[in-house]
JSON list of C-alpha atoms in Angstrom, two decimals:
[
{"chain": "A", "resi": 1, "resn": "UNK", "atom": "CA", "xyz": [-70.10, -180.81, 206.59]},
{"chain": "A", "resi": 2, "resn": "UNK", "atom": "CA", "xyz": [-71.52, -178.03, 209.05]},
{"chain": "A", "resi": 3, "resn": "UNK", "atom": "CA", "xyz": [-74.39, -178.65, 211.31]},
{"chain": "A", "resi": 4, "resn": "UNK", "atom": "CA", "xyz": [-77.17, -175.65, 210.82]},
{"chain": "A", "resi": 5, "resn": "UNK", "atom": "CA", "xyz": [-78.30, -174.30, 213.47]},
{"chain": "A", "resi": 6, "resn": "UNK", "atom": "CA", "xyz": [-81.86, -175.38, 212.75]},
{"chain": "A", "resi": 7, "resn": "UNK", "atom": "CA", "xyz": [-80.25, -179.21, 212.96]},
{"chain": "A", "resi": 8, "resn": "UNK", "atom": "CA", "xyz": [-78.89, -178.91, 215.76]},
{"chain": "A", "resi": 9, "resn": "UNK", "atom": "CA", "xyz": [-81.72, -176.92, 217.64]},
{"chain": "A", "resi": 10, "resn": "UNK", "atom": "CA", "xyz": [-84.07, -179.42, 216.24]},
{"chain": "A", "resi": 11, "resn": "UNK", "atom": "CA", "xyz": [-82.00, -182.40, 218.18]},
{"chain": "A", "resi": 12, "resn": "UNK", "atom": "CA", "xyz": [-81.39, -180.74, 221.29]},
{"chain": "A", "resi": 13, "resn": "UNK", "atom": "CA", "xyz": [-85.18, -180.16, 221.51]},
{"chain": "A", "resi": 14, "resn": "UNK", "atom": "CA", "xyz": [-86.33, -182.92, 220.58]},
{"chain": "A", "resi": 15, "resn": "UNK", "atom": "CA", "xyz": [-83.93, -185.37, 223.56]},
{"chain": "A", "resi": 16, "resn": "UNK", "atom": "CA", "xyz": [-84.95, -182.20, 225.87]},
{"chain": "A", "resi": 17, "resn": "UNK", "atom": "CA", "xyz": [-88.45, -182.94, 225.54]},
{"chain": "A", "resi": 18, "resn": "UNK", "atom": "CA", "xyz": [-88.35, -186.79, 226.09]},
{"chain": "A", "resi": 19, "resn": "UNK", "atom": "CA", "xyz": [-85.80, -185.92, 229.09]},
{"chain": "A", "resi": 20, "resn": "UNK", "atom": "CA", "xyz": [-86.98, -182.71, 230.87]},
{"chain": "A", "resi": 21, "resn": "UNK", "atom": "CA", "xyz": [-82.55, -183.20, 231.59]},
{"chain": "A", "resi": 22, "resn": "UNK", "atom": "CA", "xyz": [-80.10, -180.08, 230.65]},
{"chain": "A", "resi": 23, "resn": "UNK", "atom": "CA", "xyz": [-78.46, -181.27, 226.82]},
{"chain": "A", "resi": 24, "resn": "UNK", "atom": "CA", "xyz": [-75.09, -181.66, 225.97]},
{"chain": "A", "resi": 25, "resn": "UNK", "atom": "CA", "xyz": [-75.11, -182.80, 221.84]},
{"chain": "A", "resi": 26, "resn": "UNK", "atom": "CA", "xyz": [-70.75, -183.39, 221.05]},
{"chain": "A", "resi": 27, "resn": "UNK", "atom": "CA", "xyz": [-69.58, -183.74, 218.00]},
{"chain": "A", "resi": 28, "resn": "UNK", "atom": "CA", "xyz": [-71.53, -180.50, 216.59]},
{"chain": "A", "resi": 29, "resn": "UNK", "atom": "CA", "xyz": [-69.91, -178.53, 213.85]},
{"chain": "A", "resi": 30, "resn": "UNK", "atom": "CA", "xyz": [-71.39, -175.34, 212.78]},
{"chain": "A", "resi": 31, "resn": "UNK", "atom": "CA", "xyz": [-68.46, -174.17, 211.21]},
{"chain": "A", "resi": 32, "resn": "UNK", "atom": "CA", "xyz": [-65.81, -175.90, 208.81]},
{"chain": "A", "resi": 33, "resn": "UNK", "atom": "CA", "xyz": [-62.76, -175.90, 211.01]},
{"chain": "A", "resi": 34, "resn": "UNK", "atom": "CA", "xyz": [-64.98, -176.00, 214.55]},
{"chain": "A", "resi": 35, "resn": "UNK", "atom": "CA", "xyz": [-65.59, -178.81, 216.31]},
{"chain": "A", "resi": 36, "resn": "UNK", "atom": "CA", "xyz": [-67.15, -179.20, 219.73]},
{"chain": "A", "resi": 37, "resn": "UNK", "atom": "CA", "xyz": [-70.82, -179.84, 221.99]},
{"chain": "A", "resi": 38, "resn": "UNK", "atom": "CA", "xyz": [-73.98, -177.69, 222.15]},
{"chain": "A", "resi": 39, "resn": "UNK", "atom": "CA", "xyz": [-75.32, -177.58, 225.40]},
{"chain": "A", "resi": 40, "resn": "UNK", "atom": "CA", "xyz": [-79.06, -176.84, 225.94]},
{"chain": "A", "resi": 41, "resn": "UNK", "atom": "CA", "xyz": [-80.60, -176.16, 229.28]},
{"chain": "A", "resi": 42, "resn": "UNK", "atom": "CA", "xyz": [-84.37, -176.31, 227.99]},
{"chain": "A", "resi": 43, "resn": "UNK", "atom": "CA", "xyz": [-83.95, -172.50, 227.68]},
{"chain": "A", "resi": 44, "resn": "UNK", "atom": "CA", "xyz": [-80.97, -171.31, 225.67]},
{"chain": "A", "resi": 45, "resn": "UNK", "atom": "CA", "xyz": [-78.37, -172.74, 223.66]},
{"chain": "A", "resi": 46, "resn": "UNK", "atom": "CA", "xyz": [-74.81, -172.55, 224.17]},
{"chain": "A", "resi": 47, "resn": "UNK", "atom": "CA", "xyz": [-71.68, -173.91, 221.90]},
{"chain": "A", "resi": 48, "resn": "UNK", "atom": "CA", "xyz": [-68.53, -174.98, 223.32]},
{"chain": "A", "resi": 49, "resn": "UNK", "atom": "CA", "xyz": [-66.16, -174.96, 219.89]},
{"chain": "A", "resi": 50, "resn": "UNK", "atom": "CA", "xyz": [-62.46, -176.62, 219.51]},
{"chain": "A", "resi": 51, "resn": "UNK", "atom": "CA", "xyz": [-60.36, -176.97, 216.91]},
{"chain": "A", "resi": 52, "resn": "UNK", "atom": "CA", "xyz": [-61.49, -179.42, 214.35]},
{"chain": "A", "resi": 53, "resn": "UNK", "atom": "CA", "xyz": [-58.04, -182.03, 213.70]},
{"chain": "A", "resi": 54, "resn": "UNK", "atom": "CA", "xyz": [-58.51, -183.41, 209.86]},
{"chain": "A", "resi": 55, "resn": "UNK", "atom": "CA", "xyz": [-58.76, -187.08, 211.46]},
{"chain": "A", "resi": 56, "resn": "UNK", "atom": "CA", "xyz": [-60.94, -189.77, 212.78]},
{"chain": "A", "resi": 57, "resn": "UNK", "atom": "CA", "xyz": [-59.97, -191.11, 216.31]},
{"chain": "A", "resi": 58, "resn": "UNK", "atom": "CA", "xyz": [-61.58, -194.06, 218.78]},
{"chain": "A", "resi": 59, "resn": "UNK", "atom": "CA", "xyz": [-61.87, -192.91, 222.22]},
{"chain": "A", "resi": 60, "resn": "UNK", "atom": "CA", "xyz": [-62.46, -189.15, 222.27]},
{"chain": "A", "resi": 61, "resn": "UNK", "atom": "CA", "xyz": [-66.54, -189.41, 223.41]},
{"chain": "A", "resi": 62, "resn": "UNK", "atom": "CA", "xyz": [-65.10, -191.79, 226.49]},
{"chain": "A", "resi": 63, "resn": "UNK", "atom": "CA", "xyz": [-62.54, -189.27, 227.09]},
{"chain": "A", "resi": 64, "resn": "UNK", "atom": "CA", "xyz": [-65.47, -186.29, 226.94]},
{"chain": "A", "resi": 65, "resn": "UNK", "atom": "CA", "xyz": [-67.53, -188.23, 229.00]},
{"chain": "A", "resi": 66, "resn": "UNK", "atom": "CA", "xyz": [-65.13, -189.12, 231.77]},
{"chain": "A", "resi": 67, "resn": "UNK", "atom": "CA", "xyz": [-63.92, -185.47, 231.82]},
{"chain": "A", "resi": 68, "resn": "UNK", "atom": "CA", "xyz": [-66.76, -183.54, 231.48]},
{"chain": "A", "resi": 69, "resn": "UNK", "atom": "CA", "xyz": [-68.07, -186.15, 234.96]},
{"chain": "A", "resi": 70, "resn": "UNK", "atom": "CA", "xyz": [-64.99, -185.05, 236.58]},
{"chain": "A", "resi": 71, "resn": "UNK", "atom": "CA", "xyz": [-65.21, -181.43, 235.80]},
{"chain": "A", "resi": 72, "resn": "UNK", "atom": "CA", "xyz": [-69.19, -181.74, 237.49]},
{"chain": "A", "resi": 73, "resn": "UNK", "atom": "CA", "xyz": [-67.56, -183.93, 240.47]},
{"chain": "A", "resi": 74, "resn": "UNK", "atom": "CA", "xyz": [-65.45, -181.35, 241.27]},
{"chain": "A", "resi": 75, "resn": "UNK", "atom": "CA", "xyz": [-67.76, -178.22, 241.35]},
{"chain": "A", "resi": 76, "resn": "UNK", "atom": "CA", "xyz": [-67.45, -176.86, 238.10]},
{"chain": "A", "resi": 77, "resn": "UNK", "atom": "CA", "xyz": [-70.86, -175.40, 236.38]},
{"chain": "A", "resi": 78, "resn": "UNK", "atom": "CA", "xyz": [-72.05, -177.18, 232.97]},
{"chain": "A", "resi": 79, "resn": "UNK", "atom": "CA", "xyz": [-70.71, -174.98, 230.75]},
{"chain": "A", "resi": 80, "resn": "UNK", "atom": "CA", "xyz": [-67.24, -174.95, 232.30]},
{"chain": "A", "resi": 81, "resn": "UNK", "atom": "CA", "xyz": [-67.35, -178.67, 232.65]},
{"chain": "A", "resi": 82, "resn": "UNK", "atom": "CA", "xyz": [-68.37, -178.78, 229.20]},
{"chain": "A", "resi": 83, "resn": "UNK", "atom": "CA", "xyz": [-65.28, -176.41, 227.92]},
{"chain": "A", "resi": 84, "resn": "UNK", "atom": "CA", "xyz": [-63.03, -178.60, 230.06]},
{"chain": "A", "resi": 85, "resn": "UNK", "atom": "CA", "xyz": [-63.73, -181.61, 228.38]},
{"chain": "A", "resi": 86, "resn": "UNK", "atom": "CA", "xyz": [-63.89, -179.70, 224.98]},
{"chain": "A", "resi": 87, "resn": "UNK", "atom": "CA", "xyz": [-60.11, -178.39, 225.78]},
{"chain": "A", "resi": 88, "resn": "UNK", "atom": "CA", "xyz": [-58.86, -181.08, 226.66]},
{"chain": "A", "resi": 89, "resn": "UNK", "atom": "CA", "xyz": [-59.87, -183.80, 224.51]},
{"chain": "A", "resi": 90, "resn": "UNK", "atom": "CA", "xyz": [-58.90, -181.32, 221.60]},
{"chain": "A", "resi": 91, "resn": "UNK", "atom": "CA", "xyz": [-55.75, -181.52, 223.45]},
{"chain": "A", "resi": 92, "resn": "UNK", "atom": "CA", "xyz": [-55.59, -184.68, 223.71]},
{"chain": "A", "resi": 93, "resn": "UNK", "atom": "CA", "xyz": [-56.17, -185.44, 220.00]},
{"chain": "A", "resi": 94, "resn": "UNK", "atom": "CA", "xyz": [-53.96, -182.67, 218.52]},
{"chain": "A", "resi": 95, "resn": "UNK", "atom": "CA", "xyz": [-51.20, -184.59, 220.74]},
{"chain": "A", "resi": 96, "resn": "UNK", "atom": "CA", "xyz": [-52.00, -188.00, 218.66]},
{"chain": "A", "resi": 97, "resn": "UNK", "atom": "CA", "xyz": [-52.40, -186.21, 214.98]},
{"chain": "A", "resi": 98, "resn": "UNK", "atom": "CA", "xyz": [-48.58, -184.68, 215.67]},
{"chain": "A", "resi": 99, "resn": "UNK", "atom": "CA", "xyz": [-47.81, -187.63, 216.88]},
{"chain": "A", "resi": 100, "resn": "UNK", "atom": "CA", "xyz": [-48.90, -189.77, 214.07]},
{"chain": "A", "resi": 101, "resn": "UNK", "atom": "CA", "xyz": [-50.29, -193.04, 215.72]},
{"chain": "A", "resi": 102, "resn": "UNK", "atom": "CA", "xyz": [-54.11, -193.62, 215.77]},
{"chain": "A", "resi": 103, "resn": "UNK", "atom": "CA", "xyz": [-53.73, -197.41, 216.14]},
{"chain": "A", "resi": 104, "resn": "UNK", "atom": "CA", "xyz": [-55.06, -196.96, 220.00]},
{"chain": "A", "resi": 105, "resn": "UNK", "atom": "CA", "xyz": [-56.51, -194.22, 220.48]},
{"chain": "A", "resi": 106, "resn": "UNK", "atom": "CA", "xyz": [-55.92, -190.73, 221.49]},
{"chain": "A", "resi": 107, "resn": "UNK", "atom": "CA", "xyz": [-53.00, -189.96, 223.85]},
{"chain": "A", "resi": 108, "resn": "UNK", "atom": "CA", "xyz": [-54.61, -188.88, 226.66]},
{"chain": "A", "resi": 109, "resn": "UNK", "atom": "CA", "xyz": [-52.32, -189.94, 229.08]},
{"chain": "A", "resi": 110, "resn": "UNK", "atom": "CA", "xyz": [-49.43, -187.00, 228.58]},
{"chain": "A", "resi": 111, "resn": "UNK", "atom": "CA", "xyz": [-52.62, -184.12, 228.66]},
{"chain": "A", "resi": 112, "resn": "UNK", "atom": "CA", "xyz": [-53.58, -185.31, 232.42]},
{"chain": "A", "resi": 113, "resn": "UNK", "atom": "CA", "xyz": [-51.19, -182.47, 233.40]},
{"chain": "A", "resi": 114, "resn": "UNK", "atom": "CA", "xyz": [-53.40, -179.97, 231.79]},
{"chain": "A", "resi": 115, "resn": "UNK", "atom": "CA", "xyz": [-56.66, -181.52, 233.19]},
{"chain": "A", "resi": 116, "resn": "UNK", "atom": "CA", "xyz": [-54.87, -181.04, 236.46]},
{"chain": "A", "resi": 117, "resn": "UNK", "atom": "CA", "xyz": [-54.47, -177.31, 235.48]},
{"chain": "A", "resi": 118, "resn": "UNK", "atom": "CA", "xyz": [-58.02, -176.89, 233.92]},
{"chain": "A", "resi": 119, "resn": "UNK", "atom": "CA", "xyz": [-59.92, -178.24, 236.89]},
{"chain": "A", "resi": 120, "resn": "UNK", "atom": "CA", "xyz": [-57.73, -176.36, 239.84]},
{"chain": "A", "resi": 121, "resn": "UNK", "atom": "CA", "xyz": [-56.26, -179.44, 241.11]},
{"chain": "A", "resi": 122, "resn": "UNK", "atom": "CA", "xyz": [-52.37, -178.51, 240.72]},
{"chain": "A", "resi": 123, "resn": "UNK", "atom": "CA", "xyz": [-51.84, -177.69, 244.38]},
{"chain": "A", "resi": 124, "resn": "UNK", "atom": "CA", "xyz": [-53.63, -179.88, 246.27]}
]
């Protein structure tokens, strides 16, 4: 079911007042067919929506979480790092629902080109 926007400002809040740290909340779904993070900065609230696949898959907050470090090692602002990881673990498990196996995980392997791509690596 959708997350309401009083939910999820409630939760980002709430860790933002134990933390005093910026917020980034996955698995957020305001929308039926919209999947993605919030990301609070103890200000304002911004989403960071992908496609929502009509499965279940193991692996996809690792994934997030070693993307959206990478995106951060390598420069990129929160809310691009954030969209990275978004993109590209959407990517990764679109690849795995066509694909049809879920026994290990999302395919995240044959997307590596396009993290390449997203984080402006490709020529170096």
């Amino acid at each position: 079911l959708p997350h309401t926007a009083d939910y999820i400002n409630e939760l980002l809040a709430a860790l933002y007042k134990q933390t005093g740290a910026k917020i980034v909340l996955t698995g957020v779904s305001p929308a039926d067919k919209k999947l993605g993070a919030a990301v609070f900065d103890g200000e304002k609230t911004d989403y960071v929506m992908g496609e929502k696949v009509p499965a279940f898959f193991h692996g996809t907050g690792d994934v997030f979480a070693s993307v959206l470090t990478s995106a951060l090692v390598n420069g990129k602002n929160l809310i691009s790092a954030v969209q990275i990881a978004v993109s590209f673990t959407v990517g990764c498990i679109k690849r795995t629902y066509a694909d049809g196996d879920t026994r290990y995980g999302v395919e995240f392997e044959k997307e590596i080109p396009n993290l390449i791509r997203y984080l402006g690596l490709e020529n170096e």
